[in-house]
Structures are given as structure tokens and as C-alpha cells.
CSV table of C-alpha atoms and ligand atoms in Angstrom, one decimal:
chain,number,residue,atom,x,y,z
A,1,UNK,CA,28.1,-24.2,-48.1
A,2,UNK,CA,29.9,-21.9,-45.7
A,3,UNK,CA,27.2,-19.2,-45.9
A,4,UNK,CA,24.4,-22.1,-45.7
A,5,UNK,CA,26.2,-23.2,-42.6
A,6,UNK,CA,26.3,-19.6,-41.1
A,7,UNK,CA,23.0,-18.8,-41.2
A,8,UNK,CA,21.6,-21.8,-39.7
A,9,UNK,CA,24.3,-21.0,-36.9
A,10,UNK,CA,22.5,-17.2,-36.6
A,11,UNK,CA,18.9,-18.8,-36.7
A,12,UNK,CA,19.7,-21.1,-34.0
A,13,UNK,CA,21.3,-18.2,-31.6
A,14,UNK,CA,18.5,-16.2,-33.0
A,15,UNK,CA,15.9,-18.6,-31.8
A,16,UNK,CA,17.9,-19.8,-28.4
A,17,UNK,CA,18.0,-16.0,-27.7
A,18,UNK,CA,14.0,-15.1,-28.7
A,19,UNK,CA,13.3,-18.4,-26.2
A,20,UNK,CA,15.2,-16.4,-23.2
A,21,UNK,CA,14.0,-13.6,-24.0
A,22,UNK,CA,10.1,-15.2,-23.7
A,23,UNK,CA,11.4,-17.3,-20.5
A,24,UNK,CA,12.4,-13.8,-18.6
A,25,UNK,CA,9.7,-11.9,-19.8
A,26,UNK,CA,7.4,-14.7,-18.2
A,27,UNK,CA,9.1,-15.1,-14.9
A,28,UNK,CA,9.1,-11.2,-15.0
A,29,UNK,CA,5.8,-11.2,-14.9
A,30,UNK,CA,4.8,-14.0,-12.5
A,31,UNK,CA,7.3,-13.0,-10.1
A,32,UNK,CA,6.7,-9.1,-10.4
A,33,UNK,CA,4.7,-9.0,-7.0
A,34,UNK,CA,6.9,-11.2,-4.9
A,35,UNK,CA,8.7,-8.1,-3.3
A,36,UNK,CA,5.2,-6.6,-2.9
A,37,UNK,CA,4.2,-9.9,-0.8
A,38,UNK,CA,7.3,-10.1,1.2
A,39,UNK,CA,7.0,-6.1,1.9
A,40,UNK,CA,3.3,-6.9,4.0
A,41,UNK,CA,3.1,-2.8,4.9
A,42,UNK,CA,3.4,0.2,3.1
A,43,UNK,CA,2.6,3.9,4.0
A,44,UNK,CA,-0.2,6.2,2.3
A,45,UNK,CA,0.1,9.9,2.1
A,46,UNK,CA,-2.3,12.1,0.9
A,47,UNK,CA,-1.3,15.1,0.6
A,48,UNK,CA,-2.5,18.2,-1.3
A,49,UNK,CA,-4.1,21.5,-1.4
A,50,UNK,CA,-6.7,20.7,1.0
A,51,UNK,CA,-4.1,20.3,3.5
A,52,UNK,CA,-4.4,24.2,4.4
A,53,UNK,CA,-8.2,24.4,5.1
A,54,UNK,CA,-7.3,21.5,7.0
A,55,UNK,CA,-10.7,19.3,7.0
A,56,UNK,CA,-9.7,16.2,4.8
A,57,UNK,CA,-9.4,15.7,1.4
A,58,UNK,CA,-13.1,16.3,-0.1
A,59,UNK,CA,-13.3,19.5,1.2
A,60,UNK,CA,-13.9,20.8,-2.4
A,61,UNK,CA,-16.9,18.7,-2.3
A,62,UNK,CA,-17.9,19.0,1.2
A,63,UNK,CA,-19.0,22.3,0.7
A,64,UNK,CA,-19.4,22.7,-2.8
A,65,UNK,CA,-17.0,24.9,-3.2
A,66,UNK,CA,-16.6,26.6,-7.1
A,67,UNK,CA,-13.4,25.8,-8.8
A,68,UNK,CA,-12.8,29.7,-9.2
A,69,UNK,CA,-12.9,30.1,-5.4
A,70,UNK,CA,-11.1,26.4,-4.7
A,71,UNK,CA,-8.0,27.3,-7.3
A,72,UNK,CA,-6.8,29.8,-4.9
A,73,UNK,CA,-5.4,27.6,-2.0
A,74,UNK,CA,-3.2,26.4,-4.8
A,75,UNK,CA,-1.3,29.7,-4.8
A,76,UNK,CA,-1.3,29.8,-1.1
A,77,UNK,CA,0.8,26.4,-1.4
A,78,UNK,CA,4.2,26.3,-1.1
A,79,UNK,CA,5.2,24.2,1.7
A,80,UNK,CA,9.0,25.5,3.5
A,81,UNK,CA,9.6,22.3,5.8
A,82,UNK,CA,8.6,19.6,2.7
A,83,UNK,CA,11.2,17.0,3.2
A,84,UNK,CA,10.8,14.1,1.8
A,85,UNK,CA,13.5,12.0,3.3
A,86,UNK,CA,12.3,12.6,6.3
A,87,UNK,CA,9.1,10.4,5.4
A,88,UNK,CA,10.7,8.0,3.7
A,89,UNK,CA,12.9,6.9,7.0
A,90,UNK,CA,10.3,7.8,9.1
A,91,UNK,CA,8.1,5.2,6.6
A,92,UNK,CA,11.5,3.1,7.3
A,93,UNK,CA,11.7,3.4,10.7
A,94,UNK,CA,8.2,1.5,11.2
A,95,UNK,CA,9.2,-1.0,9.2
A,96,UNK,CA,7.0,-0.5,6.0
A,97,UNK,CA,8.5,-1.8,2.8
A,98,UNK,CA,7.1,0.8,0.2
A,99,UNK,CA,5.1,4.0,-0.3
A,100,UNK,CA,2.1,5.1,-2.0
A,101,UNK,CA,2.0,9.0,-2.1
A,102,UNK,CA,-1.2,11.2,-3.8
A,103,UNK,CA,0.1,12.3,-7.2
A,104,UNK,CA,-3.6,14.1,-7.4
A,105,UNK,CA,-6.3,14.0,-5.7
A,106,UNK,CA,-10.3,14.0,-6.6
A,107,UNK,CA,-9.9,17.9,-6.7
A,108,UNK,CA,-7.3,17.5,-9.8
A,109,UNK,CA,-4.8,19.4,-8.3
A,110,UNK,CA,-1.3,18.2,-8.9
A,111,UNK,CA,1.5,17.9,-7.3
A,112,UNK,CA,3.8,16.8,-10.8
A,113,UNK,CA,4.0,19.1,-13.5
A,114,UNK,CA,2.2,18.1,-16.3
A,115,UNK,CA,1.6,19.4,-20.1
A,116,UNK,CA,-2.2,19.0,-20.0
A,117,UNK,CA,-2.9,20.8,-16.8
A,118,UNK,CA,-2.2,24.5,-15.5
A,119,UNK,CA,-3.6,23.2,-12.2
A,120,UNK,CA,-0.3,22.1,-10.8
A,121,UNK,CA,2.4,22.7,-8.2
A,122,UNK,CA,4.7,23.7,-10.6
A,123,UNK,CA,2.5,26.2,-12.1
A,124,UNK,CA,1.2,27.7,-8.9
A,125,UNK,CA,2.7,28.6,-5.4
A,126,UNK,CA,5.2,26.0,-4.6
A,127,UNK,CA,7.1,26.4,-8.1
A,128,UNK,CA,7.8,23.2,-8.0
A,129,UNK,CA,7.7,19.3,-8.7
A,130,UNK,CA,6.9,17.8,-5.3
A,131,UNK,CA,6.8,14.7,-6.9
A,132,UNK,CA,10.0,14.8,-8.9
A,133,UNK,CA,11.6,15.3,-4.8
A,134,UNK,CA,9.6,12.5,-3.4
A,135,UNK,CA,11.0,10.0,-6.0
A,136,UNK,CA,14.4,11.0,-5.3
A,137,UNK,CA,14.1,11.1,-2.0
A,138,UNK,CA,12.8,7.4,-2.4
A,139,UNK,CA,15.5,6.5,-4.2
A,140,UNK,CA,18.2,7.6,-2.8
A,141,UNK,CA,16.9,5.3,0.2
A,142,UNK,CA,15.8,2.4,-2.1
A,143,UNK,CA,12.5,2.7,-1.0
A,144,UNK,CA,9.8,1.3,-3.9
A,145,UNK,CA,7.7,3.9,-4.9
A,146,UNK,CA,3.8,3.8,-5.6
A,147,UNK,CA,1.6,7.1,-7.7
A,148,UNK,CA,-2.3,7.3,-6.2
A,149,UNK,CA,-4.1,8.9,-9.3
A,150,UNK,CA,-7.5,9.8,-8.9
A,151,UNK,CA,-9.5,9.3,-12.7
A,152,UNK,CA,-12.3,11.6,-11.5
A,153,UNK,CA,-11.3,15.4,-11.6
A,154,UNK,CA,-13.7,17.8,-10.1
A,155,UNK,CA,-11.7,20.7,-11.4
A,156,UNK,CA,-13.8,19.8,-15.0
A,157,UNK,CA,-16.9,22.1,-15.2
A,158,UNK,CA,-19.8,19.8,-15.1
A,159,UNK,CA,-18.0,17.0,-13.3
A,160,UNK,CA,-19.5,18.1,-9.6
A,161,UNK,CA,-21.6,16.8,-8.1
A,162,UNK,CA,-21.3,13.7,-9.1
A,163,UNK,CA,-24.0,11.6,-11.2
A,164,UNK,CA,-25.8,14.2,-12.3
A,165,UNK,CA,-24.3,14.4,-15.9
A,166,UNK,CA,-25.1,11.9,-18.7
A,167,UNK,CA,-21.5,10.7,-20.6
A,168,UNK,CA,-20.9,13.2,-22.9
A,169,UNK,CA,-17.6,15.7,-24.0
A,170,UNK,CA,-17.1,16.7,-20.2
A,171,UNK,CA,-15.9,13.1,-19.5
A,172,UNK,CA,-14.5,12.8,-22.6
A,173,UNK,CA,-11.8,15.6,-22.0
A,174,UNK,CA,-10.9,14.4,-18.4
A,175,UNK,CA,-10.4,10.8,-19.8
A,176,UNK,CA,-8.4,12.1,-22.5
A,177,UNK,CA,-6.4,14.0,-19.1
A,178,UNK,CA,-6.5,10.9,-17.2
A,179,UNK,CA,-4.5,9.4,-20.4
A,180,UNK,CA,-2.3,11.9,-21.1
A,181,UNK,CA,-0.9,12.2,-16.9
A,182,UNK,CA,-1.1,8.4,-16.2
A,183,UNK,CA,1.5,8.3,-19.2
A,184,UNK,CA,3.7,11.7,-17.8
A,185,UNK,CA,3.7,10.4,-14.5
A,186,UNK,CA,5.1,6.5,-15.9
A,187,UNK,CA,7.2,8.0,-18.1
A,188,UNK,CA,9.3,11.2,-16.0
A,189,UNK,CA,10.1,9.9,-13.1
A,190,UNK,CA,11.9,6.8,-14.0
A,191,UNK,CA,11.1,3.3,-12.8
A,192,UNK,CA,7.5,3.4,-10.3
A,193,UNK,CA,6.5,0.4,-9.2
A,194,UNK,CA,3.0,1.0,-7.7
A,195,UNK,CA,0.1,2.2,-9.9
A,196,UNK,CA,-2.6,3.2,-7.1
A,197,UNK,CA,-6.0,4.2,-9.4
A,198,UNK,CA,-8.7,5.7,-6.7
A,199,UNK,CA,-12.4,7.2,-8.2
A,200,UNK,CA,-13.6,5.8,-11.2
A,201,UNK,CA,-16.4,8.1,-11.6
A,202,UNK,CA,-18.6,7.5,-13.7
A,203,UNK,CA,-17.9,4.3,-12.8
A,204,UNK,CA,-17.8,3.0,-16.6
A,205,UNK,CA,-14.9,1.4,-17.2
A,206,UNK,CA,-15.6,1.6,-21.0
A,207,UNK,CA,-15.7,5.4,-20.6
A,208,UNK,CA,-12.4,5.4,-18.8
A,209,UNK,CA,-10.9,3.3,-21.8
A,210,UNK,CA,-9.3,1.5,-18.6
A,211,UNK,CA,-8.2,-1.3,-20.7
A,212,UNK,CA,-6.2,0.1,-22.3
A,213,UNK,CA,-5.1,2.7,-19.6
A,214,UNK,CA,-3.7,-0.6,-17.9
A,215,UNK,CA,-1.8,-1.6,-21.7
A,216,UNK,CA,-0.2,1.4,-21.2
A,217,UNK,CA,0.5,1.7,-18.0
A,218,UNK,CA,2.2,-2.1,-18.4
A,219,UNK,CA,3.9,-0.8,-21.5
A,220,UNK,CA,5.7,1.7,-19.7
A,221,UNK,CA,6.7,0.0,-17.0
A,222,UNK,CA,6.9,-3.5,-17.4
A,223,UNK,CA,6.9,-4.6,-14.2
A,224,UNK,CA,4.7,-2.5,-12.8
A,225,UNK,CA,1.6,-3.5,-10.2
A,226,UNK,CA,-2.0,-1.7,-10.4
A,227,UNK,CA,-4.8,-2.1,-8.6
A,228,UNK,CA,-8.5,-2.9,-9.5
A,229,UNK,CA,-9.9,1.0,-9.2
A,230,UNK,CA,-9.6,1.3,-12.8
A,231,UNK,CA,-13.0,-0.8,-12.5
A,232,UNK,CA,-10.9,-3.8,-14.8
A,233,UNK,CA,-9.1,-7.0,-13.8
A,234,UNK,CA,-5.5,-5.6,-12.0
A,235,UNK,CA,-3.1,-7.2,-9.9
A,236,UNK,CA,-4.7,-6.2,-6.9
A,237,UNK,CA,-7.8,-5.2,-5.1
A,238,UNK,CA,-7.9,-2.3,-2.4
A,239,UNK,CA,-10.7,-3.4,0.8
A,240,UNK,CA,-10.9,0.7,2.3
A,241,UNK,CA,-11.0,0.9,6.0
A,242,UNK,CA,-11.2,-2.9,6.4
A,243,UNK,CA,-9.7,-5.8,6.5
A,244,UNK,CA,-11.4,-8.4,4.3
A,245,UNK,CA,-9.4,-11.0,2.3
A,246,UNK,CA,-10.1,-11.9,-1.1
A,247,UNK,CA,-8.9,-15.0,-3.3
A,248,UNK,CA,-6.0,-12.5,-4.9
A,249,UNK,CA,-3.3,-10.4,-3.9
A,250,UNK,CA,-4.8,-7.5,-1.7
A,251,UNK,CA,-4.1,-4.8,-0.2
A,252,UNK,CA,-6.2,-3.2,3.4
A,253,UNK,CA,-6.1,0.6,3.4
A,254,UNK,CA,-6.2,2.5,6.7
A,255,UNK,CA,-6.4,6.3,7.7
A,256,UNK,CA,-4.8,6.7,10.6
A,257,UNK,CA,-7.5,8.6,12.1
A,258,UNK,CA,-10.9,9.4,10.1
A,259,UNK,CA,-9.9,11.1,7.6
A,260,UNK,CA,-7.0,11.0,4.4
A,261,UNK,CA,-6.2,14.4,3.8
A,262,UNK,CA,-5.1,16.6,6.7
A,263,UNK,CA,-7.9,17.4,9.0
A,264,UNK,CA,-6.5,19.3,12.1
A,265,UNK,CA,-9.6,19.0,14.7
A,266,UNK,CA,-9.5,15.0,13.9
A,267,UNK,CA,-8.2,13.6,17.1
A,268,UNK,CA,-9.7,10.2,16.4
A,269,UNK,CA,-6.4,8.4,16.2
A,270,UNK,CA,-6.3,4.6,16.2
A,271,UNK,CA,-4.2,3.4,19.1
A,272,UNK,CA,-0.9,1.6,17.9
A,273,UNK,CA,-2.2,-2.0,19.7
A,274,UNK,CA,-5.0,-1.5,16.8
A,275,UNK,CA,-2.8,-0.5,14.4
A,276,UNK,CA,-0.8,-3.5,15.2
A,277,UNK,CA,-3.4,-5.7,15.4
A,278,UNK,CA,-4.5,-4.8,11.6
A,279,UNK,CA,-1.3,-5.0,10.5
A,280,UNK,CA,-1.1,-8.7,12.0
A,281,UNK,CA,-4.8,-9.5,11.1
A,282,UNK,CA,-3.7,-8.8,7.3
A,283,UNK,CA,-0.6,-10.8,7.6
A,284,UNK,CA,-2.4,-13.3,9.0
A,285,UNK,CA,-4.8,-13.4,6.0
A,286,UNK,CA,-1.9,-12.8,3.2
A,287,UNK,CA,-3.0,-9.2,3.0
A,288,UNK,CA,-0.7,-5.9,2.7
A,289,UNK,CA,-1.2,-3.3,5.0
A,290,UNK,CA,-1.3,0.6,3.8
A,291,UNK,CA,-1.3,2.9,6.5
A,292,UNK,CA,-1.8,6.8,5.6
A,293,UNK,CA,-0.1,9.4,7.0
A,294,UNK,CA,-1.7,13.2,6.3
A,295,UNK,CA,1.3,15.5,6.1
A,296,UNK,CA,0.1,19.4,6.9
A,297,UNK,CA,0.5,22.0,4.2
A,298,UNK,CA,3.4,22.8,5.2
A,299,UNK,CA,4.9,19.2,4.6
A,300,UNK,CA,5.1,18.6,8.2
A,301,UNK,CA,3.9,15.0,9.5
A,302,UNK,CA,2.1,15.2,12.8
A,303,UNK,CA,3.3,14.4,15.9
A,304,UNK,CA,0.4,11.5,16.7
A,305,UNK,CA,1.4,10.0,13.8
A,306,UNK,CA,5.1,10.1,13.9
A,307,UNK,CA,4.7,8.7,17.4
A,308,UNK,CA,2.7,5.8,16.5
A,309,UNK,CA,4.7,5.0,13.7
A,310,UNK,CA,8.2,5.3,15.8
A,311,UNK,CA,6.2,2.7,18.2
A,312,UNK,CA,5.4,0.3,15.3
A,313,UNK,CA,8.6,0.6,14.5
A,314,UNK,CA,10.2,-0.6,17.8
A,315,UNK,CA,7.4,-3.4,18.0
A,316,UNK,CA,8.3,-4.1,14.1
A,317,UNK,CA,12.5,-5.0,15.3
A,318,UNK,CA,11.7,-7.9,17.5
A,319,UNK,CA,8.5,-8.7,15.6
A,320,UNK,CA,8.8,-8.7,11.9
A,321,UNK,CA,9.6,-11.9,11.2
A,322,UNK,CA,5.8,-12.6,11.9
A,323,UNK,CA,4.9,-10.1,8.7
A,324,UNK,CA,7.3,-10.0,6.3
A,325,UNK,CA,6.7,-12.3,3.8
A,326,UNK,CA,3.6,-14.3,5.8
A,327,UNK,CA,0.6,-15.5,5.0
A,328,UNK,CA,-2.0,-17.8,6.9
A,329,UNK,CA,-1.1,-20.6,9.4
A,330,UNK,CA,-2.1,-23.8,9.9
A,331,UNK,CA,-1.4,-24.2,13.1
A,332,UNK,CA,-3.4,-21.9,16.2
A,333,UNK,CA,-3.7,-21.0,19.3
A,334,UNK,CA,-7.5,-20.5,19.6
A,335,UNK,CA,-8.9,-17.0,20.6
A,336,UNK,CA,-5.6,-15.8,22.1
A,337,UNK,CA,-4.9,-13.2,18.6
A,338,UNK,CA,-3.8,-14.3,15.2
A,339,UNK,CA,-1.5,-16.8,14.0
A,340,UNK,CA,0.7,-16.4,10.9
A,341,UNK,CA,3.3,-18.3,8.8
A,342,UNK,CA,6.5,-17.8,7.1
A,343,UNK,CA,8.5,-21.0,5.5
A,344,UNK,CA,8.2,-23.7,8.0
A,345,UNK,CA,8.0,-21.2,11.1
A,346,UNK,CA,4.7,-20.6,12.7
A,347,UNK,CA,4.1,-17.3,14.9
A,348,UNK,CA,1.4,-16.5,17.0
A,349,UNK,CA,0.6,-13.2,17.7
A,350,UNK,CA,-0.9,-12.9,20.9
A,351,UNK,CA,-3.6,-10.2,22.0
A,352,UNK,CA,-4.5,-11.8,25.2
A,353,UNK,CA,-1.9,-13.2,27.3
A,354,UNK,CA,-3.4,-16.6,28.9
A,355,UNK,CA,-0.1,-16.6,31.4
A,356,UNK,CA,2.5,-18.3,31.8
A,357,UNK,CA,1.0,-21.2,29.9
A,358,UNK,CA,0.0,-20.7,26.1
A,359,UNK,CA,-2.1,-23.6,25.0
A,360,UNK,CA,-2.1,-24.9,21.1
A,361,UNK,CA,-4.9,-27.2,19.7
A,362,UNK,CA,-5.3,-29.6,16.9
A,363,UNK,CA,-1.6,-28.8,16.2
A,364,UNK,CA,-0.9,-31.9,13.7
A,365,UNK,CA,2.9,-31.5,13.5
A,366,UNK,CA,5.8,-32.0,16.4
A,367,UNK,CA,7.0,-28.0,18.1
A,368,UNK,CA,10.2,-28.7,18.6
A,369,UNK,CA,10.7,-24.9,20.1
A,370,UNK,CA,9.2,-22.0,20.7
A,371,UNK,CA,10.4,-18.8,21.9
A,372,UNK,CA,9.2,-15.8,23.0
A,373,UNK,CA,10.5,-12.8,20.6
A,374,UNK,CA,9.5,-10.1,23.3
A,375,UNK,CA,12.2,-11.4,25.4
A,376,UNK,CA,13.3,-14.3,23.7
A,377,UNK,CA,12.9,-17.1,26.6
A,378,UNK,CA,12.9,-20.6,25.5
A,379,UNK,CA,9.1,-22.1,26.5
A,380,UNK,CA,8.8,-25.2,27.9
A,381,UNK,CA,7.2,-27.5,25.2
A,382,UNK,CA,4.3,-30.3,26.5
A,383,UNK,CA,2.7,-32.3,23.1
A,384,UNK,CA,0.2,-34.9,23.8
A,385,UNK,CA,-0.9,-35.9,20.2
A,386,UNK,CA,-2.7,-33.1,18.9
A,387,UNK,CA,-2.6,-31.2,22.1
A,388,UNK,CA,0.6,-28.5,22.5
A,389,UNK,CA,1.5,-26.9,26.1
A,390,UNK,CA,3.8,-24.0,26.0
A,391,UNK,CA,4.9,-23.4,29.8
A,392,UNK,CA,7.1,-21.5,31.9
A,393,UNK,CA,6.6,-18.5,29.8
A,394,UNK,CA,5.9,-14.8,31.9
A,395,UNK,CA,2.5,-14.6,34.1
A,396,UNK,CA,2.1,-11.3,32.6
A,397,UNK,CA,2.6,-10.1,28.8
A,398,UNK,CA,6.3,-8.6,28.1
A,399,UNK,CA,5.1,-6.4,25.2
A,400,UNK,CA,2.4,-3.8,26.0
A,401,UNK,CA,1.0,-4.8,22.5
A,402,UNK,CA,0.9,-8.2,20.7
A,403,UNK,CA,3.5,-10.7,22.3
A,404,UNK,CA,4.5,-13.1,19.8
A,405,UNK,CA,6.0,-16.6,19.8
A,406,UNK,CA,7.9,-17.9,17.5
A,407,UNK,CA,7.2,-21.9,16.9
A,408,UNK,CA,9.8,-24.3,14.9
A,409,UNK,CA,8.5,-27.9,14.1
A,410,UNK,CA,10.2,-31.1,13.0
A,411,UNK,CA,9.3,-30.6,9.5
A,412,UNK,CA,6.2,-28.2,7.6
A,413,UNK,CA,3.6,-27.5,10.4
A,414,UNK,CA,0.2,-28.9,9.9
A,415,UNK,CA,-3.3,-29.5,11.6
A,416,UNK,CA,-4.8,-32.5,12.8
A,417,UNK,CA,-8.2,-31.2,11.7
A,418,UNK,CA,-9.0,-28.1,9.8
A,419,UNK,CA,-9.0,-25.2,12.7
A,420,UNK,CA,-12.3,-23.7,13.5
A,421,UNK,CA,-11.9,-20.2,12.3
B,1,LIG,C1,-11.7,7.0,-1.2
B,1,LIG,C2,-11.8,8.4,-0.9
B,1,LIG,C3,-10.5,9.1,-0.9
B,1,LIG,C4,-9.3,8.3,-0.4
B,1,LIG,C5,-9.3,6.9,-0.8
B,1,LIG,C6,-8.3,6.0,-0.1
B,1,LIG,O1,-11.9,6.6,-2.4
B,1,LIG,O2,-12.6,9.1,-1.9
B,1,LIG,O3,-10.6,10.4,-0.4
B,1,LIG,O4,-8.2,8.9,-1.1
B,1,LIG,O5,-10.6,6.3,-0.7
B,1,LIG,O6,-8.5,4.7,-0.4
């Protein structure tokens, strides 16, 4: 009787505890990508080999150059100022959330040691795991960390130029590659949080055995996020040089001038009001913002970027509210910028300051304040039914960039009629 009794107590705490066990593992998963929406804007590097010829990252293909003559740069690599905290609170300083750095490239070159390639930084010049120091640098600053893994490697004979080969034991052997890295780089470094998959070429996904890439990848690291370059459903999808939002989690991409990989005579640079503005255009849309950096060969980060960055940063103190964590409004200010939300709070994000009076239309809900975060004055607030009035506000723009104003209502904000977008 006692036994009988015993065992039904262990089934019971047996089932209770496979129950919690299913409940967590669910929220786990739903709720894996809420840091990744609160974050809004994260910083790209791409950094590699290529960095010492110093024309961007497809130099290799540019001008068809042979792997014999390519593989030597790798021994000429061995960057003396690499310091990877120094990215990671210059990535904190502007205010981004998380990092995404080149683990390889399209060349194959990598900057991880690896059993199943001798084209690495460890095994040439640098001597060295410059990925194993960019996770700990990462770490030690709490700073979520995302691996870029190109699937195509030009390094395979056969695999250049592109197209040109049907599928046959060439592809094989760089998928089996692809498998047997994606698996060192989720299992050596500890927990990574961003799987960024660029180059599916071929573009077969059946080839790539990218299902089951993804199984692994998930197996590994439970909670981690991947994007769609693996040419299968992913948690999110990666518009390049663009901002276009989709119906699921996604992510805008951005060089900071016109090219990824360090390219020295680029002086193309996007000004930091554009910068800002793309960064508010994808808040605006619930988008994330990735914006590259290109360190030198020598690990140094340029000074254009670093200064634009530094001035993101500044705008990102008083402004950040309006990004972190937002996502569309329903409430506008018609072709003065963008307009975002975040709870119950509305921002606008103002490009062209209409003085010292900002107008609102079809705004269906009651402002009980608005301030502006530039210099946080108090405006004056006018409502006549749909129609909002912000007055007394500067005749000129306080921030040389976007000027944002923060809006509170008496309860959620809301149209009168859908906004004209
Ligand atoms: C493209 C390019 C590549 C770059 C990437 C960034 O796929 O081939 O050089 O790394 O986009 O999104």
C-alpha cells in the first residue's frame, strides 16, 4: 500500500515537473527575441583579410584573384592595436544593444580556429583566436553577441566564379565545412545569441541541408535567433542597404559608407542626420537597425566612423526613449519626420522643424503633455477634437539632427481615422 502510494506521489511530481519544464521551454521560445526588439540597433563589423588591400570585402572576387596568390595576405595578418573592448564601448557609447561581427567572410578566411580549416587566424599570421577575444571582450561588458557566417567559401577550387558549376562534390565538401564550423563556432565560445547566415550560394537550400543547419544551430543554443540567409524560414529577415518592413521581425543592414569590408579611398560616408534618420525610420516601422563599422587590418576603427558613432551616441542620451523598444505610432505629425511608439507614449521625431508650433492631425486620443527631449520644455497643448496644437515650443530646431517630442495621453493613443501614410 505504502509503495503503491509512493509511486503515485513520484508520477505526479514527475508529471507537475515535465509540465514546467514544457511551460518554460515555450515561453523560452516565444519570448527569445524580446531583448532583440527592445535592443532596436546593433553594430556590424566586417572585418578580415581583405582589410589590408583595403578595397572592401570581395576583393578576392573583384579581381579574380587565385586562392594561391589570395592566401598570402593571411600571413601578412596579424593586427598589433586589435582591441576589442574598445569596439564594444565604442558599439556602447552609440547606444547600440548588440553586435554582429564577421566570423568569415565569402573568401573563407577565418578568424576562429577551426578543425576543418587550415585557412584561419590561428593557423596563419595573427596566431591567434580573434574571435575567442571578441566574445570575451563582449562579455565582460554584457554585450549580446551575434557570428556573420558566410555558407559560400570561395577558397574551394571550383567554387569561383560563381554559377558556373553544376551541384556536384565541390559543394558537397564546403557544405559538409559549413556544418562542421556553424557547430565549432555554437559550441566554443559559450552562449551566442545571434546566428547572422550571409551567401547562400548556390542558392539551394536543399544543397545547404539548411534545415537542418537551423536544428542544429537551435540544438546548441536554445535560445538562439537566425536569420533567413540560410534560404529557410528563420526568425528574421535581413532588407541590405534599405529600409523595407516586412510582416516579421526584421532587421535593416547599413554600411556606413559603400562598402563592408575596409576600403580606404571610400570617403562616401553617410552623414549622422541620415544615419539617424534610418535608425528612426526602422524604429518607426518595428525594424532593427545594424550599422557596420569596417575596422583596418590593423584592428583600428576609423576616425569617420568613430566620430559619427560618438555623435549618435550623444543624440541617442536624450533621444532613446523614442527606439528602444518602439514600434509604429498611431498618432502623427504629418510630413514633419517619423513618429514612433513605446507603451502609451508617442514620440515624434522631427526632420523639419515647422517652428515654434508643431501641428498633430487626426490625433483620436487627449495629449495631456508633450515635451521637448532636446531641451525638455513643456509645449503648450491646443486640442480641438481631432486637431492637436503644440505651441510655444523654439522658432528654430534645438538638435542639429532629429528633435523629438515626447507626447503622454490620457490613456492608449489612438487615431480618429487611419493616418495617410
Ligand atoms: C552581401 C555582401 C557582403 C556583405 C553582406 C552584408 O551579401 O555579399 O559582402 O557582407 O551583404 O549584409
Amino acid at each position: 500500500m505504502v509503495n503503491i502510494y509512493k509511486f503515485r506521489k513520484f508520477f505526479i511530481t514527475l508529471l507537475f515537473s515535465v509540465l514546467m519544464a514544457n511551460i518554460s521551454l515555450s515561453q523560452t521560445t516565444e519570448d527569445h527575441m524580446n531583448w532583440w526588439h527592445e535592443a532596436r540597433f546593433g553594430m556590424f563589423i566586417h572585418w578580415g583579410v581583405y582589410s589590408i588591400p583595403a578595397h572592401g570585402e570581395w576583393i578576392m572576387y573583384q579581381e579574380n584573384i587565385p586562392f594561391q596568390e589570395y592566401k598570402k595576405l593571411a600571413d601578412q595578418f596579424n593586427p598589433q592595436n586589435y582591441n576589442p573592448a574598445e569596439w564594444v564601448s565604442l558599439a556602447k557609447e552609440a547606444g547600440m544593444k548588440y553586435m554582429v561581427i564577421t566570423t568569415r567572410h565569402h573568401d573563407g578566411y577565418c578568424l576562429f580556429d577551426s578543425k576543418v580549416s587550415d585557412f584561419t587566424s590561428v593557423k596563419t599570421g595573427a596566431g591567434r583566436d580573434l574571435i575567442a577575444e571578441f566574445v570575451q571582450a563582449c562579455r565582460d561588458a554584457d554585450m549580446p553577441i551575434g557570428f556573420y557566417y558566410s555558407l559560400v567559401d570561395w577558397h574551394f577550387p571550383g567554387v569561383l566564379p560563381h554559377g558556373t558549376r553544376e551541384e556536384d562534390e565541390v559543394y558537397s565538401d564546403m557544405v559538409e565545412q559549413a556544418h562542421a564550423q556553424v557547430r565549432e563556432l555554437l559550441t566554443n565560445y559559450g552562449k551566442i545569441d545571434i546566428l547572422w547566415y550571409d551567401m547562400l550560394q548556390p542558392t539551394d537550400p536543399k544543397l545547404w541541408r539548411s534545415t537542418e543547419l537551423n536544428e542544429m544551430a537551435r540544438q546548441l543554443q536554445p535560445d538562439i535567433i537566425i536569420n533567413d540567409r540560410a534560404g529557410v524560414e528563420a526568425d528574421f529577415g535581413t532588407p541590405e542597404n534599405r529600409v523595407t518592413a516586412q510582416d516579421r521581425p526584421w532587421e535593416a543592414c547599413y554600411s556606413m559608407n559603400r562598402s563592408w569590408g575596409y576600403a580606404r579611398y571610400d570617403r562616401n560616408y553617410k552623414s549622422v542626420h541620415e544615419l539617424l534618420r534610418l535608425l528612426g525610420s526602422c524604429a518607426s516601422q518595428g525594424g532593427n537597425f545594424l550599422l557596420n563599422v569596417a575596422p583596418d587590418a590593423d584592428g583600428r576603427i576609423d576616425i569617420e566612423s568613430v566620430e559619427r558613432l560618438r555623435s549618435i551616441g550623444r543624440w541617442m542620451k536624450t533621444n532613446g526613449n523614442a527606439i528602444y523598444g518602439a514600434g509604429p505610432s498611431p498618432v502623427v505629425a504629418p510630413n514633419l519626420g517619423m513618429e514612433t511608439r513605446v507603451g502609451d507614449i508617442v514620440y515624434l521625431l522631427l526632420q523639419r522643424w515647422p517652428g515654434s508650433t508643431v501641428p498633430i492631425a487626426w490625433c483620436g486620443s487627449k495629449v495631456t503633455s508633450a515635451i521637448l527631449l532636446a531641451n525638455g520644455q513643456q509645449a503648450r497643448i491646443e486640442q480641438k477634437g481631432n486637431r492637436v496644437w503644440l505651441h510655444d515650443l523654439p522658432a528654430y530646431p534645438v538638435d542639429p539632427y532629429l528633435n523629438v517630442i515626447e507626447l503622454h495621453f490620457d490613456g492608449p493613443p489612438s487615431p480618429s481615422s487611419p493616418a495617410y501614410k
